[in-house]
Amino acid sequence: MAIRYELIKECKQSGARLGILHTPHGKIETPIFMPVGTQATVKTMTPEELKDINAQIILSNTYHLYLRPGHEIVEQAGGLHKFMNWDRPILTDSGGFQVFSLGDLRTISEDGVEFRSHIDGSKHFLSPEKVMEIENSLGADIIMAFDECAPYPADRNYVKNSLERTTRWAKRCKEAHENTDKQALFGIIQGGMYKDLREQSAAEIIGLDFPGYAVGGLSVGEPKELMYEVLDYTTPLMPKDKPRYLMGVGSPDCLIEGVIRGIDMFDCVLPTRIGRNGTAMTSQGRVVIKNAKYKADFTPLDSNCDCYACRNYSRAYIRHLFKAQEILAARLVTIHNLHFLLKLMEDVRQAIREDRLLDFKKEFFAKYGYDL
Amino acid sequence: MAIRYELIKECKQSGARLGILHTPHGKIETPIFMPVGTQATVKTMTPEELKDINAQIILSNTYHLYLRPGHEIVEQAGGLHKFMNWDRPILTDSGGFQVFSLGDLRTISEDGVEFRSHIDGSKHFLSPEKVMEIENSLGADIIMAFDECAPYPADRNYVKNSLERTTRWAKRCKEAHENTDKQALFGIIQGGMYKDLREQSAAEIIGLDFPGYAVGGLSVGEPKELMYEVLDYTTPLMPKDKPRYLMGVGSPDCLIEGVIRGIDMFDCVLPTRIGRNGTAMTSQGRVVIKNAKYKADFTPLDSNCDCYACRNYSRAYIRHLFKAQEILAARLVTIHNLHFLLKLMEDVRQAIREDRLLDFKKEFFAKYGYDL
């Protein structure tokens, strides 16, 4: 077995779990947020900077690396860890979400998905077997099965057909996966916003016995309350001895609500994307640093933060860097935002340890507001 | 006196000098190359990364900082060092070169230069007095007098008028400069490619008695041989007990040839600019990393280099980052190129110490070629 989930304790105030995920590249404390390194780099950052903010695992995108530089290149380099100089755990998604997001550029069949590259328009075909070949080449510690992520809203019939195909594809992925001793293949539970379909998908996917499970098809445009409702009835169906991953979620409120419902892993481009655009998550709420009011503000981005950016630079300086379109601008706010979320997850783990996650949630929202 | 130049030794093989420049923010070993941080940041880099490659002094641009964020903001921040978190020496240019480069957007009079901002078209006026006010606000260790840099080619009469105005402006700068104890004002010798005019300018500027002197108006499009010729007759006119700065020069061959002719300080955007565009200076000549031949090249940018980029990443990875337009690409090649030039200057200083700079030059060009 490539990975092992060790359940340390369950929170007495909520469904939250404290755990350790043992992987070929070291231990991960859960619940955890995974910074996204789409193209074999977490945008603007070095691996050393990621370690400096205690990033324990990162995510990279199969679709992007397949198209550029090509998984064969990454394999020749000795795998993704070596290629990008990151020796801690990596998770690769399956590319499913990306190819389904291509809209008119793709055609789905039982065999797989034919699509055109967003880079050069060239034609490609991804199937469960092809995705396993790619993910095996990349060599991440955790790899995701090729699934179909239904849009929101979607009618019941569409979602049902889609989840059933996801089950058949999950089975094909399991059969095609070659490095079971070094890479853990996670199954993905679909079923949209329909309780009975989530139950059906959970039963089918869990029936295939994967070393971990993801909840897919959420954070696709539905109201947050609806996402929480789906989690309310989905996570109790998932085995306690396996890690649970909620895909594509990264706002502070959703992280906390997800953990309360028993989720262990999260990823999202939110902190890095808004950071590059000059929006910082801070204990005073969101700071849009290009705003004129920060022109002569010589305090840090967040006076309660001890990240590299907040220790060394003022809002006025960072604002100047953004106005002047300097690369250091994007670097500093990216560091800050990722640090903010990783520190939040550290605080969340401590709150679980102390059986007070619901109290922590109240304190957090009172301090930071709900829409950070 | 803000600075003091200590002449350690003169090379027995050439006109080169080994020295130490004592400044309010520490010592600088000369000859030295100064990385350019135009807008209060050396593009893509943090101050810690600059220290990691042994940058001893950086240059920043008065024209740019005056326009954005405004020198009053930098002054309120506690000066440029504090604003940008750099505690080693800084040199600010005078903005002269930038405003004269604006062409149709500026009008020169005896009083100063009226121009329109390249950012928003707003109207501004820079005079020797205004430039001193700005440079005093910024607070660099070394500040440059406001000069007129004649273009190449330019007729004798134009150059003569221009150098004489530069002298009058240098005098006005000296009178307007307020922080003589903390900031050293350098005079700039002009005179184009005319020997007698260089002699006239040198006599006039040196007659005003500055703590250091620059050779301006070179590297403006003239052939390199012509630049060397001008240096051949200009540097012997400059006092031995003051630092000599050749403005805007940064290719390896010009650095070595400049040092041979007695220059102590250089600056140029070349290494950072070509680095961001994917060209690396290496011991195998220039490497244009986007080239297809590096697609599966898993060796470092330069196998003789021990910079951060070369210790940790392959050409294939850096090529991928450039193709994918990732910020880390520009970071890595910038680090490499600056390290390459700073290491070159370290080797040059060692060669002077050993009285073998001409031998070093031969070895260097035999190894690296002349057009690196």
XYZ file of C-alpha atoms in Angstrom:
744
model
C 0.000 0.000 0.000
C 1.365 3.374 -1.026
C -0.360 5.322 1.733
C -1.845 4.739 5.159
C -4.333 6.952 6.966
C -3.873 7.067 10.725
C -6.893 8.443 12.562
C -5.558 10.292 15.620
C -8.807 11.531 17.093
C -12.327 12.655 16.329
C -13.585 16.037 17.512
C -16.224 15.806 20.250
C -17.919 18.988 18.995
C -18.198 18.057 15.315
C -17.566 15.445 12.629
C -13.957 16.626 12.278
C -11.049 14.185 12.356
C -7.397 14.687 13.202
C -5.150 12.330 11.296
C -1.810 11.562 9.752
C -1.533 10.465 6.165
C 1.629 8.418 5.622
C 2.907 8.644 2.042
C 6.059 7.597 0.157
C 7.294 11.206 0.479
C 6.530 11.690 4.146
C 3.722 12.374 6.562
C 0.880 14.834 6.120
C -1.059 16.171 9.086
C -4.774 16.276 8.265
C -7.030 18.180 7.816
C -4.794 19.870 5.250
C -4.988 22.444 2.468
C -2.982 21.624 -0.671
C -1.545 24.556 -2.674
C -2.049 24.090 -6.409
C 0.940 23.798 -8.725
C -0.920 23.355 -12.012
C 2.068 23.321 -14.355
C 4.653 21.703 -12.037
C 5.127 24.949 -10.100
C 2.994 26.661 -7.492
C 2.703 29.956 -9.335
C 5.431 32.484 -8.375
C 6.952 30.220 -5.661
C 9.976 28.006 -5.116
C 9.764 24.705 -3.218
C 11.831 26.275 -0.421
C 9.290 29.053 -0.027
C 6.513 26.460 0.136
C 8.355 24.643 2.898
C 8.897 27.936 4.689
C 5.107 28.312 5.019
C 4.759 24.637 5.985
C 3.130 23.335 2.822
C 2.992 19.577 3.388
C 1.592 18.428 0.046
C 0.864 20.136 -3.258
C -1.435 19.325 -6.149
C -0.484 19.309 -9.804
C -2.654 18.987 -12.906
C -2.493 15.947 -15.157
C -4.264 17.666 -18.064
C -1.740 20.519 -18.176
C 1.360 18.373 -17.734
C 0.136 15.883 -20.348
C -0.142 18.721 -22.879
C 3.006 20.574 -21.751
C 5.800 19.517 -21.322
C 4.306 16.029 -21.879
C 4.325 13.247 -19.285
C 7.141 11.462 -21.135
C 9.433 14.428 -20.442
C 8.492 14.423 -16.767
C 9.060 10.673 -16.611
C 12.470 11.021 -18.291
C 13.352 13.681 -15.704
C 12.788 11.048 -13.013
C 9.182 11.941 -12.225
C 7.386 15.062 -11.138
C 9.088 15.342 -7.738
C 12.512 15.462 -9.311
C 11.430 17.543 -12.308
C 10.135 20.346 -10.099
C 12.519 19.880 -7.144
C 9.803 19.082 -4.575
C 10.517 16.174 -2.253
C 7.304 16.235 -0.243
C 4.055 14.516 -1.265
C 2.218 15.413 -4.476
C -1.325 14.672 -5.579
C -2.244 14.762 -9.269
C -5.821 15.234 -10.375
C -7.079 13.175 -13.315
C -7.650 15.924 -15.850
C -11.363 15.053 -15.837
C -12.475 18.401 -14.512
C -10.317 20.265 -17.052
C -11.442 18.338 -20.142
C -15.102 18.537 -19.164
C -14.664 22.288 -18.690
C -13.585 22.592 -22.337
C -17.244 22.662 -23.426
C -17.548 22.611 -27.210
C -13.938 21.502 -27.528
C -14.650 17.982 -26.212
C -16.824 14.925 -27.007
C -17.590 12.316 -24.354
C -18.068 8.637 -25.135
C -18.049 5.498 -23.023
C -14.458 4.937 -24.015
C -13.241 8.390 -22.962
C -13.096 12.027 -23.966
C -11.860 13.448 -27.231
C -10.812 17.084 -26.942
C -8.769 19.856 -28.461
C -5.840 21.371 -26.579
C -6.464 24.874 -25.163
C -2.834 25.647 -26.108
C -2.635 24.815 -29.810
C -5.963 23.243 -30.789
C -4.371 19.817 -31.381
C -6.652 16.776 -30.984
C -6.247 14.396 -28.011
C -8.039 11.498 -26.383
C -8.128 10.750 -22.673
C -9.513 7.481 -21.356
C -9.241 5.924 -17.910
C -6.337 3.813 -19.187
C -4.550 6.787 -20.748
C -4.977 8.870 -17.609
C -3.465 6.072 -15.511
C -0.534 5.870 -17.921
C 0.017 9.617 -17.542
C -0.378 9.678 -13.771
C 1.916 6.666 -13.424
C 4.539 8.561 -15.462
C 4.199 11.663 -13.312
C 4.626 9.572 -10.175
C 2.605 11.540 -7.618
C 1.980 9.934 -4.218
C -1.768 10.222 -4.672
C -3.444 9.996 -8.077
C -7.087 10.554 -8.930
C -9.350 8.350 -11.027
C -10.665 9.749 -14.317
C -14.207 10.874 -13.529
C -16.977 12.866 -15.107
C -17.805 15.960 -13.113
C -21.418 16.981 -13.795
C -22.134 20.709 -14.060
C -24.520 22.624 -11.807
C -27.382 22.699 -12.341
C -27.863 19.326 -14.100
C -30.943 17.164 -14.344
C -31.255 13.979 -12.400
C -30.990 11.713 -15.409
C -27.776 13.362 -16.639
C -26.218 13.124 -13.218
C -27.220 9.486 -12.804
C -25.732 8.465 -16.166
C -22.640 10.474 -15.375
C -22.034 8.928 -11.956
C -22.560 5.439 -13.338
C -19.982 6.077 -16.036
C -17.682 7.466 -13.344
C -18.017 4.133 -11.546
C -17.208 2.146 -14.697
C -14.233 4.416 -15.382
C -13.050 4.109 -11.766
C -13.000 0.346 -12.207
C -11.014 0.673 -15.432
C -8.599 3.060 -13.679
C -8.070 0.571 -10.892
C -7.318 -2.165 -13.396
C -4.930 0.021 -15.395
C -3.036 1.518 -12.427
C 0.457 0.017 -12.374
C 2.303 1.514 -9.393
C 0.009 0.504 -6.542
C 2.933 0.185 -4.153
C 4.120 3.775 -4.740
C 1.006 5.645 -5.799
C -2.377 5.568 -4.094
C -5.369 5.782 -6.451
C -8.358 7.661 -5.007
C -11.918 7.063 -6.177
C -14.243 10.026 -6.696
C -17.833 10.092 -5.495
C -20.160 11.988 -7.806
C -23.964 12.321 -7.816
C -24.478 16.075 -8.036
C -26.882 17.604 -5.557
C -29.108 14.486 -5.368
C -28.999 12.575 -2.092
C -29.957 9.180 -3.527
C -27.427 9.567 -6.345
C -24.646 10.472 -3.900
C -25.620 7.342 -1.949
C -25.524 5.262 -5.123
C -22.135 6.690 -6.170
C -20.663 6.293 -2.685
C -21.789 2.651 -2.525
C -20.389 1.868 -5.986
C -17.071 3.678 -5.603
C -16.432 2.500 -2.055
C -17.371 -0.984 -3.246
C -14.333 -0.861 -5.522
C -12.091 -0.401 -2.454
C -9.712 2.513 -2.977
C -7.084 3.718 -0.438
C -8.868 7.095 -0.311
C -11.982 8.855 -1.571
C -12.804 12.259 -2.919
C -16.085 14.099 -3.067
C -16.231 15.529 -6.584
C -18.768 17.687 -8.358
C -19.007 20.283 -5.595
C -17.884 23.917 -5.670
C -19.123 24.022 -9.277
C -21.357 27.060 -8.889
C -23.937 25.825 -6.373
C -24.737 27.866 -3.226
C -22.423 27.089 -0.327
C -25.354 25.948 1.817
C -26.185 23.316 -0.785
C -22.565 22.100 -0.792
C -22.687 21.766 3.005
C -25.965 19.835 2.721
C -24.432 17.381 0.245
C -21.447 16.910 2.558
C -23.833 16.406 5.491
C -25.201 13.242 3.909
C -22.143 12.136 1.897
C -19.228 12.054 4.325
C -21.025 9.745 6.811
C -21.134 7.179 3.980
C -17.321 7.265 3.640
C -15.079 4.824 5.548
C -13.421 6.178 8.689
C -10.104 4.504 7.996
C -9.511 6.264 4.675
C -8.720 9.896 3.858
C -11.540 12.085 2.492
C -10.775 14.766 -0.058
C -13.102 17.626 -1.055
C -11.945 18.794 -4.478
C -11.616 22.414 -5.535
C -12.503 24.097 -2.266
C -10.324 26.757 -0.623
C -12.200 29.674 0.911
C -11.689 29.877 4.686
C -15.388 29.383 5.477
C -15.687 26.332 3.204
C -12.517 24.811 4.664
C -13.857 25.086 8.194
C -17.341 23.857 7.235
C -15.790 20.994 5.275
C -13.620 19.899 8.193
C -16.640 20.034 10.524
C -18.314 17.543 8.160
C -15.338 15.172 8.251
C -13.208 16.232 5.257
C -9.431 15.744 5.541
C -8.004 17.280 2.357
C -8.731 20.336 0.222
C -7.203 22.102 -2.775
C -8.041 25.309 -4.596
C -6.406 27.944 -6.801
C -8.255 30.685 -4.884
C -5.433 31.905 -2.585
C -2.795 31.973 -5.328
C -5.089 33.393 -8.010
C -6.487 36.276 -5.949
C -3.003 36.853 -4.538
C -1.550 37.417 -7.996
C -4.345 39.886 -8.629
C -3.531 41.802 -5.457
C -6.149 40.564 -3.011
C -4.880 39.466 0.393
C -6.789 37.361 2.938
C -6.166 39.082 6.261
C -7.447 39.226 9.814
C -9.037 42.550 8.831
C -10.905 40.881 5.958
C -9.921 41.012 2.309
C -7.383 43.722 1.463
C -7.404 44.848 -2.191
C -3.912 46.237 -2.143
C -4.138 48.369 -5.299
C -6.741 50.532 -3.563
C -5.612 54.174 -3.238
C -6.145 54.143 0.520
C -3.010 52.016 0.958
C -0.741 54.500 -0.864
C 0.870 55.726 2.349
C -0.044 52.790 4.612
C 3.236 51.610 6.082
C 1.735 48.753 8.120
C 2.015 45.129 6.924
C -0.651 43.411 4.812
C -1.878 41.796 8.022
C -0.587 43.035 11.360
C -1.446 39.671 12.949
C 0.637 37.705 10.451
C 4.246 36.585 10.669
C 4.788 35.468 7.067
C 7.777 36.693 5.059
C 5.721 39.381 3.305
C 4.238 40.748 6.531
C 7.538 40.678 8.409
C 9.382 42.718 5.779
C 7.108 44.871 3.624
C 4.414 47.525 3.975
C 1.075 47.790 2.228
C 2.414 50.958 0.564
C 5.375 49.057 -0.891
C 3.313 46.089 -2.076
C 0.756 48.477 -3.588
C 3.615 50.234 -5.406
C 4.875 46.884 -6.747
C 1.410 46.038 -8.086
C 0.920 49.446 -9.678
C 4.383 49.115 -11.256
C 3.522 45.543 -12.397
C 6.546 44.085 -10.645
C 6.743 40.303 -10.218
C 7.675 40.611 -6.549
C 4.138 41.933 -5.959
C 2.551 38.636 -6.973
C 5.190 36.701 -5.029
C 4.541 38.512 -1.763
C 0.743 38.248 -1.748
C 0.876 34.613 -2.884
C 3.150 33.792 0.050
C 0.851 35.667 2.399
C -2.379 34.038 1.212
C -1.025 30.490 1.245
C 0.462 31.105 4.673
C -2.913 32.406 5.820
C -4.724 29.218 4.744
C -2.028 26.829 5.965
C -1.985 28.606 9.332
C -5.794 28.418 9.421
C -5.595 24.633 8.928
C -2.977 24.401 11.668
C -5.356 26.279 13.987
C -8.187 23.986 12.876
C -6.105 20.910 13.755
C -5.341 22.387 17.172
C -9.055 23.083 17.725
C -9.894 19.445 16.881
C -7.164 18.323 19.268
C -8.887 20.400 21.970
C -12.413 19.269 20.984
C -13.485 22.838 20.315
C -13.836 23.210 16.558
C -17.338 24.716 16.735
C -16.082 27.317 19.226
C -13.135 28.001 16.950
C -15.486 28.472 14.000
C -17.533 31.055 15.928
C -14.402 32.938 16.998
C -12.971 32.823 13.494
C -16.067 34.199 11.805
C -16.552 36.852 14.502
C -13.000 38.021 13.802
C -12.659 37.600 10.047
C -16.236 37.775 8.755
C -17.878 35.054 6.728
C -16.891 36.193 3.254
C -13.114 36.312 3.542
C 32.012 62.678 3.883
C 29.429 60.042 3.129
C 31.818 57.682 1.345
C 35.499 56.924 1.208
C 37.358 55.084 -1.538
C 40.223 52.949 -0.348
C 42.624 51.944 -3.110
C 43.957 48.505 -2.204
C 46.187 47.871 -5.176
C 46.729 48.551 -8.860
C 47.124 45.692 -11.313
C 50.640 45.398 -12.739
C 49.267 44.052 -16.035
C 46.630 46.743 -16.698
C 45.001 49.948 -15.480
C 42.731 47.972 -13.169
C 42.345 48.866 -9.502
C 41.272 46.827 -6.506
C 39.494 48.907 -3.905
C 37.012 49.170 -1.096
C 34.269 51.741 -1.166
C 33.130 52.582 2.360
C 29.503 53.763 2.471
C 26.897 54.480 5.175
C 25.403 51.029 4.465
C 28.639 49.070 4.451
C 31.655 48.276 2.344
C 31.697 47.480 -1.363
C 34.557 45.578 -2.957
C 35.474 47.164 -6.290
C 35.447 46.623 -9.226
C 31.756 45.803 -8.815
C 28.655 45.226 -10.933
C 25.441 46.782 -9.584
C 22.151 44.956 -10.339
C 19.424 47.381 -11.403
C 16.278 47.767 -9.297
C 14.511 50.399 -11.390
C 11.261 50.589 -9.459
C 12.594 49.838 -5.952
C 12.902 46.122 -6.727
C 15.428 44.150 -8.749
C 12.894 42.564 -11.066
C 11.645 39.147 -9.836
C 14.000 39.074 -6.812
C 13.865 39.546 -3.047
C 16.664 41.297 -1.126
C 17.557 37.956 0.480
C 18.061 36.391 -2.934
C 20.301 39.305 -3.916
C 22.396 38.757 -0.813
C 22.529 35.056 -1.587
C 24.349 35.855 -4.857
C 26.568 38.421 -3.083
C 25.080 41.598 -4.522
C 26.884 44.346 -2.617
C 25.109 47.414 -3.996
C 22.107 47.950 -6.240
C 20.982 50.831 -8.442
C 17.529 52.361 -8.485
C 15.993 54.911 -10.857
C 15.093 58.406 -9.728
C 12.866 59.107 -12.731
C 10.710 56.031 -12.104
C 10.439 56.479 -8.343
C 9.636 60.179 -8.709
C 6.704 59.282 -10.970
C 5.653 56.191 -9.026
C 5.124 55.877 -6.075
C 6.482 59.441 -5.687
C 9.565 60.336 -3.663
C 7.404 61.746 -0.855
C 5.956 58.254 -0.278
C 9.437 56.723 -0.192
C 10.577 59.438 2.208
C 7.563 58.845 4.461
C 8.434 55.144 4.473
C 11.799 56.109 5.950
C 13.755 56.191 2.684
C 14.389 53.749 -0.128
C 16.379 51.240 1.954
C 13.524 50.789 4.385
C 10.790 51.003 1.724
C 12.261 48.103 -0.245
C 13.819 46.184 2.671
C 17.428 46.434 1.417
C 20.028 47.360 4.020
C 23.102 47.367 1.783
C 24.270 50.364 -0.298
C 22.093 51.876 -3.026
C 22.990 54.228 -5.879
C 20.295 56.313 -7.550
C 20.771 57.704 -11.021
C 19.560 61.235 -11.723
C 16.769 60.539 -14.177
C 18.697 62.470 -16.808
C 19.165 59.517 -19.114
C 15.460 58.584 -18.849
C 14.047 62.043 -19.531
C 16.397 62.642 -22.458
C 15.343 59.271 -23.857
C 11.729 60.485 -23.957
C 12.416 62.223 -27.292
C 9.385 64.226 -28.404
C 7.920 64.063 -24.921
C 10.514 66.460 -23.453
C 11.849 70.036 -23.910
C 15.277 71.022 -22.620
C 16.065 74.533 -21.379
C 18.886 75.951 -19.287
C 16.683 75.693 -16.251
C 15.879 71.999 -16.722
C 13.719 69.549 -18.657
C 9.985 69.630 -19.086
C 8.533 66.249 -19.972
C 5.445 64.102 -20.024
C 5.219 60.965 -17.906
C 5.496 57.690 -19.841
C 2.851 56.323 -17.442
C -0.046 58.766 -17.708
C 1.131 61.642 -19.926
C 1.083 64.118 -17.030
C 3.453 67.125 -17.295
C 6.558 67.372 -15.074
C 9.684 69.472 -14.724
C 13.068 68.229 -13.571
C 15.870 70.654 -12.769
C 19.161 70.051 -10.953
C 17.532 71.400 -7.784
C 14.426 69.218 -8.145
C 16.523 66.116 -8.816
C 18.569 66.780 -5.659
C 15.335 67.177 -3.682
C 14.137 63.800 -5.021
C 17.439 61.985 -4.495
C 17.740 63.441 -0.988
C 14.253 62.086 -0.238
C 15.128 58.638 -1.571
C 18.274 58.598 0.562
C 20.620 56.407 -1.495
C 24.270 56.195 -0.411
C 25.438 57.450 -3.792
C 23.421 59.904 -5.883
C 24.122 61.120 -9.386
C 24.122 64.708 -10.642
C 21.490 65.692 -13.223
C 23.309 65.601 -16.559
C 22.540 65.719 -20.225
C 23.510 62.544 -22.006
C 24.180 63.305 -25.680
C 23.027 60.708 -28.190
C 25.290 58.824 -30.612
C 26.090 60.016 -33.155
C 25.950 63.746 -32.284
C 27.847 66.640 -33.826
C 30.676 68.323 -32.009
C 28.796 71.526 -31.355
C 25.813 69.755 -29.826
C 28.079 67.686 -27.594
C 30.081 70.746 -26.516
C 26.967 72.722 -25.549
C 25.577 69.683 -23.803
C 28.711 68.994 -21.726
C 28.962 72.646 -20.732
C 25.360 72.637 -19.549
C 26.122 69.397 -17.698
C 28.896 71.274 -15.861
C 26.593 74.166 -14.935
C 23.957 71.670 -13.780
C 26.567 69.719 -11.790
C 27.445 72.934 -9.952
C 23.760 73.601 -9.221
C 23.366 70.004 -7.998
C 26.307 70.419 -5.660
C 24.810 73.594 -4.231
C 21.344 72.047 -3.823
C 22.475 68.713 -2.300
C 21.506 68.709 1.373
C 22.676 65.395 2.851
C 26.397 65.531 2.113
C 27.201 63.609 5.269
C 24.978 60.643 4.342
C 24.830 60.719 0.552
C 27.765 61.078 -1.826
C 27.048 63.103 -4.973
C 28.903 61.895 -8.072
C 29.713 64.154 -11.002
C 29.293 62.848 -14.542
C 31.848 63.403 -17.292
C 30.291 63.831 -20.745
C 31.841 64.839 -24.068
C 30.610 62.169 -26.431
C 33.225 60.504 -28.610
C 35.426 63.637 -28.856
C 38.736 63.488 -27.044
C 39.113 67.229 -26.449
C 35.531 67.478 -25.205
C 36.044 64.594 -22.798
C 39.146 66.427 -21.558
C 37.158 69.658 -21.180
C 34.333 67.912 -19.318
C 36.712 65.978 -17.077
C 38.584 69.173 -16.144
C 35.361 71.072 -15.406
C 33.599 68.299 -13.462
C 36.676 67.250 -11.503
C 37.284 70.946 -10.808
C 33.996 70.954 -8.866
C 35.418 68.303 -6.526
C 32.949 65.433 -6.118
C 33.497 62.319 -3.944
C 33.221 60.150 -7.077
C 32.971 60.440 -10.860
C 31.044 58.685 -13.584
C 31.747 58.386 -17.277
C 28.399 59.094 -18.933
C 27.316 59.110 -22.559
C 28.827 55.733 -23.388
C 27.037 52.489 -24.293
C 24.541 54.624 -26.235
C 24.834 52.766 -29.523
C 28.489 53.351 -30.446
C 30.741 50.421 -31.412
C 32.412 48.790 -28.418
C 35.880 49.613 -29.763
C 34.955 53.294 -29.740
C 33.797 53.057 -26.151
C 37.100 51.455 -25.171
C 38.960 54.237 -27.005
C 37.042 56.925 -25.077
C 37.827 55.129 -21.825
C 41.488 54.872 -22.861
C 41.870 58.649 -22.795
C 39.210 59.503 -20.168
C 39.979 57.366 -17.125
C 43.622 58.577 -16.875
C 42.172 62.063 -16.340
C 40.205 60.893 -13.285
C 41.621 61.120 -9.759
C 43.041 57.920 -8.324
C 41.575 58.478 -4.885
C 37.946 58.546 -6.031
C 35.681 55.776 -7.400
C 35.047 55.655 -11.167
C 31.704 54.551 -12.478
C 30.909 53.567 -16.068
C 27.155 53.966 -16.509
C 24.913 51.503 -18.322
C 27.450 48.804 -19.114
C 26.946 45.130 -18.248
C 28.061 42.660 -20.906
C 30.920 40.430 -19.708
C 33.380 41.692 -22.333
C 32.649 45.359 -21.585
C 32.984 44.761 -17.861
C 36.421 43.232 -18.267
C 37.568 45.866 -20.780
C 36.238 48.613 -18.515
C 38.065 47.288 -15.480
C 41.277 47.029 -17.504
C 40.894 50.762 -18.190
C 40.477 51.610 -14.514
C 36.693 51.533 -13.987
C 35.425 50.511 -10.524
C 31.636 50.422 -10.860
C 29.137 49.288 -13.513
C 25.382 48.880 -13.838
C 23.136 47.515 -16.570
C 19.691 45.965 -17.059
C 21.175 43.444 -19.507
C 21.444 40.364 -17.243
C 17.982 40.807 -15.706
C 16.264 41.782 -18.963
C 17.619 38.943 -21.088
C 17.076 36.604 -18.145
C 13.368 37.389 -18.034
C 13.228 36.692 -21.745
C 14.865 33.304 -21.292
C 18.479 33.935 -22.265
C 21.112 32.682 -19.855
C 24.783 33.718 -19.788
C 26.700 30.469 -19.352
C 30.157 28.996 -19.645
C 28.906 27.380 -22.870
C 27.914 30.782 -24.276
C 24.421 32.185 -24.355
C 21.666 29.623 -23.827
C 18.253 30.561 -25.265
C 16.298 28.238 -23.064
C 13.035 28.198 -25.054
C 14.896 26.493 -27.892
C 13.449 23.051 -28.702
C 16.833 21.377 -28.257
C 16.528 21.782 -24.474
C 13.180 19.962 -24.270
C 14.707 16.832 -22.777
C 17.996 18.323 -21.532
C 18.178 17.408 -17.867
C 21.497 19.159 -17.193
C 21.610 22.556 -15.426
C 21.608 25.892 -17.281
C 25.363 25.966 -16.733
C 27.147 22.881 -15.471
C 29.992 25.060 -14.129
C 27.656 27.180 -12.008
C 26.640 26.745 -8.378
C 23.771 29.256 -8.241
C 20.377 28.268 -6.842
C 18.913 27.708 -10.323
C 21.779 25.498 -11.467
C 21.915 23.500 -8.237
C 18.234 22.586 -8.358
C 16.707 22.701 -11.827
C 17.290 21.330 -15.316
C 17.212 23.112 -18.631
C 14.174 20.995 -19.517
C 12.297 22.228 -16.440
C 13.222 25.888 -16.953
C 12.284 25.607 -20.628
C 8.924 24.166 -19.586
C 8.390 27.064 -17.164
C 9.086 29.588 -19.932
C 6.818 27.841 -22.425
C 4.095 27.730 -19.767
C 4.735 31.418 -18.943
C 5.360 30.679 -15.287
C 6.891 33.408 -13.109
C 9.433 31.000 -11.628
C 11.041 30.862 -15.096
C 12.020 34.536 -14.998
C 13.111 34.199 -11.374
C 15.500 31.338 -12.054
C 17.275 32.817 -15.074
C 17.507 36.240 -13.408
C 19.221 34.657 -10.414
C 21.557 32.756 -12.707
C 22.544 35.740 -14.869
C 23.168 38.086 -11.951
C 25.153 35.380 -10.206
C 27.168 34.904 -13.399
C 28.141 38.604 -13.566
C 28.779 38.978 -9.836
C 30.957 35.869 -9.894
C 32.775 37.256 -12.937
C 33.548 40.448 -10.989
C 34.760 38.371 -8.056
C 37.104 36.526 -10.428
C 38.200 39.850 -11.897
C 39.063 41.171 -8.427
C 41.048 38.029 -7.729
C 42.930 38.445 -11.024
C 43.817 42.051 -10.102
C 44.990 40.837 -6.698
C 47.274 38.410 -8.540
C 48.404 40.990 -11.153
C 47.080 38.824 -13.971
C 43.998 40.541 -15.338
C 45.186 40.421 -18.964
C 45.828 36.695 -18.632
C 42.406 36.291 -17.045
C 40.841 38.185 -19.943
C 42.453 35.843 -22.464
C 41.340 32.757 -20.551
C 37.833 34.129 -20.137
C 37.314 34.913 -23.819
C 38.882 31.629 -24.884
C 36.368 29.837 -22.682
C 33.236 31.929 -23.069
C 33.671 33.689 -26.410
C 33.586 37.399 -26.920
C 29.882 37.899 -27.498
C 28.425 36.359 -24.377
